[in-house]
Short mmCIF file of C-alpha atoms in Angstrom, two decimals:
data_model
loop_
_atom_site.label_atom_id
_atom_site.label_comp_id
_atom_site.label_asym_id
_atom_site.label_seq_id
_atom_site.Cartn_x
_atom_site.Cartn_y
_atom_site.Cartn_z
CA UNK A 1 7.61 1.44 20.18
CA UNK A 2 4.20 1.32 20.23
CA UNK A 3 4.62 -2.95 20.41
CA UNK A 4 6.31 -2.71 23.58
CA UNK A 5 4.31 -1.25 25.53
CA UNK A 6 1.47 -3.54 24.25
CA UNK A 7 2.93 -6.46 24.84
CA UNK A 8 4.88 -6.18 28.16
CA UNK A 9 2.94 -3.24 29.92
CA UNK A 10 -0.39 -3.27 29.16
CA UNK A 11 -1.43 -7.40 28.36
CA UNK A 12 0.80 -8.15 31.35
CA UNK A 13 -1.50 -5.54 33.41
CA UNK A 14 -5.43 -6.83 31.69
CA UNK A 15 -4.54 -10.45 32.94
CA UNK A 16 -2.40 -10.74 35.21
CA UNK A 17 -2.92 -7.00 37.37
CA UNK A 18 -5.26 -7.42 40.06
CA UNK A 19 -5.05 -3.07 39.99
CA UNK A 20 -8.45 -1.73 39.82
CA UNK A 21 -7.45 -0.63 36.58
CA UNK A 22 -6.24 -3.53 35.20
CA UNK A 23 -9.94 -4.47 36.17
CA UNK A 24 -11.39 -1.46 35.10
CA UNK A 25 -9.15 -2.56 31.66
CA UNK A 26 -10.32 -6.29 31.48
CA UNK A 27 -14.25 -5.19 31.52
CA UNK A 28 -13.81 -2.90 28.42
CA UNK A 29 -11.57 -4.50 26.31
CA UNK A 30 -11.15 -8.64 27.54
CA UNK A 31 -7.49 -10.49 27.67
CA UNK A 32 -8.25 -12.54 24.40
CA UNK A 33 -5.03 -11.71 22.21
CA UNK A 34 -4.34 -7.68 21.31
CA UNK A 35 -5.96 -6.42 24.20
CA UNK A 36 -2.81 -4.80 25.30
CA UNK A 37 -3.72 -3.11 21.71
CA UNK A 38 -6.92 -2.31 22.35
CA UNK A 39 -6.02 -0.10 24.92
CA UNK A 40 -3.86 1.44 24.00
CA UNK A 41 -5.28 3.19 20.85
CA UNK A 42 -8.09 3.76 23.13
CA UNK A 43 -5.83 5.62 24.93
CA UNK A 44 -4.04 7.81 22.03
CA UNK A 45 -7.43 8.19 21.41
CA UNK A 46 -9.30 9.75 25.00
CA UNK A 47 -6.14 11.43 24.57
CA UNK A 48 -6.10 13.48 20.92
CA UNK A 49 -9.90 14.40 22.13
CA UNK A 50 -8.09 15.98 25.10
CA UNK A 51 -5.62 17.75 23.19
CA UNK A 52 -7.38 18.66 20.68
CA UNK A 53 -10.75 19.94 22.85
CA UNK A 54 -7.95 22.22 24.50
CA UNK A 55 -6.54 23.54 21.27
CA UNK A 56 -9.57 24.63 19.58
CA UNK A 57 -9.83 26.80 23.44
CA UNK A 58 -6.69 28.00 23.04
CA UNK A 59 -6.81 31.41 22.09
CA UNK A 60 -3.86 32.01 21.22
CA UNK A 61 -4.21 29.24 19.02
CA UNK A 62 -7.32 30.65 17.92
CA UNK A 63 -5.00 34.12 17.22
CA UNK A 64 -2.25 32.17 15.33
CA UNK A 65 -4.59 30.84 12.69
CA UNK A 66 -6.61 34.41 11.50
CA UNK A 67 -3.06 36.32 10.35
#
């Protein structure tokens, strides 16, 4: 699934996309081979960071760890 997303969704968005998000990704990663996979790693990192912060601040999760 990751390969499909990188090759068929993110790379064309960067190379051919005229949207603001496509231009942002182009400025961040360029339009070289592998830019789609770099975009996936970037998005995965951001989501992982946000999920970790949420888990650290969720009081119910913290209570489960103190059993």
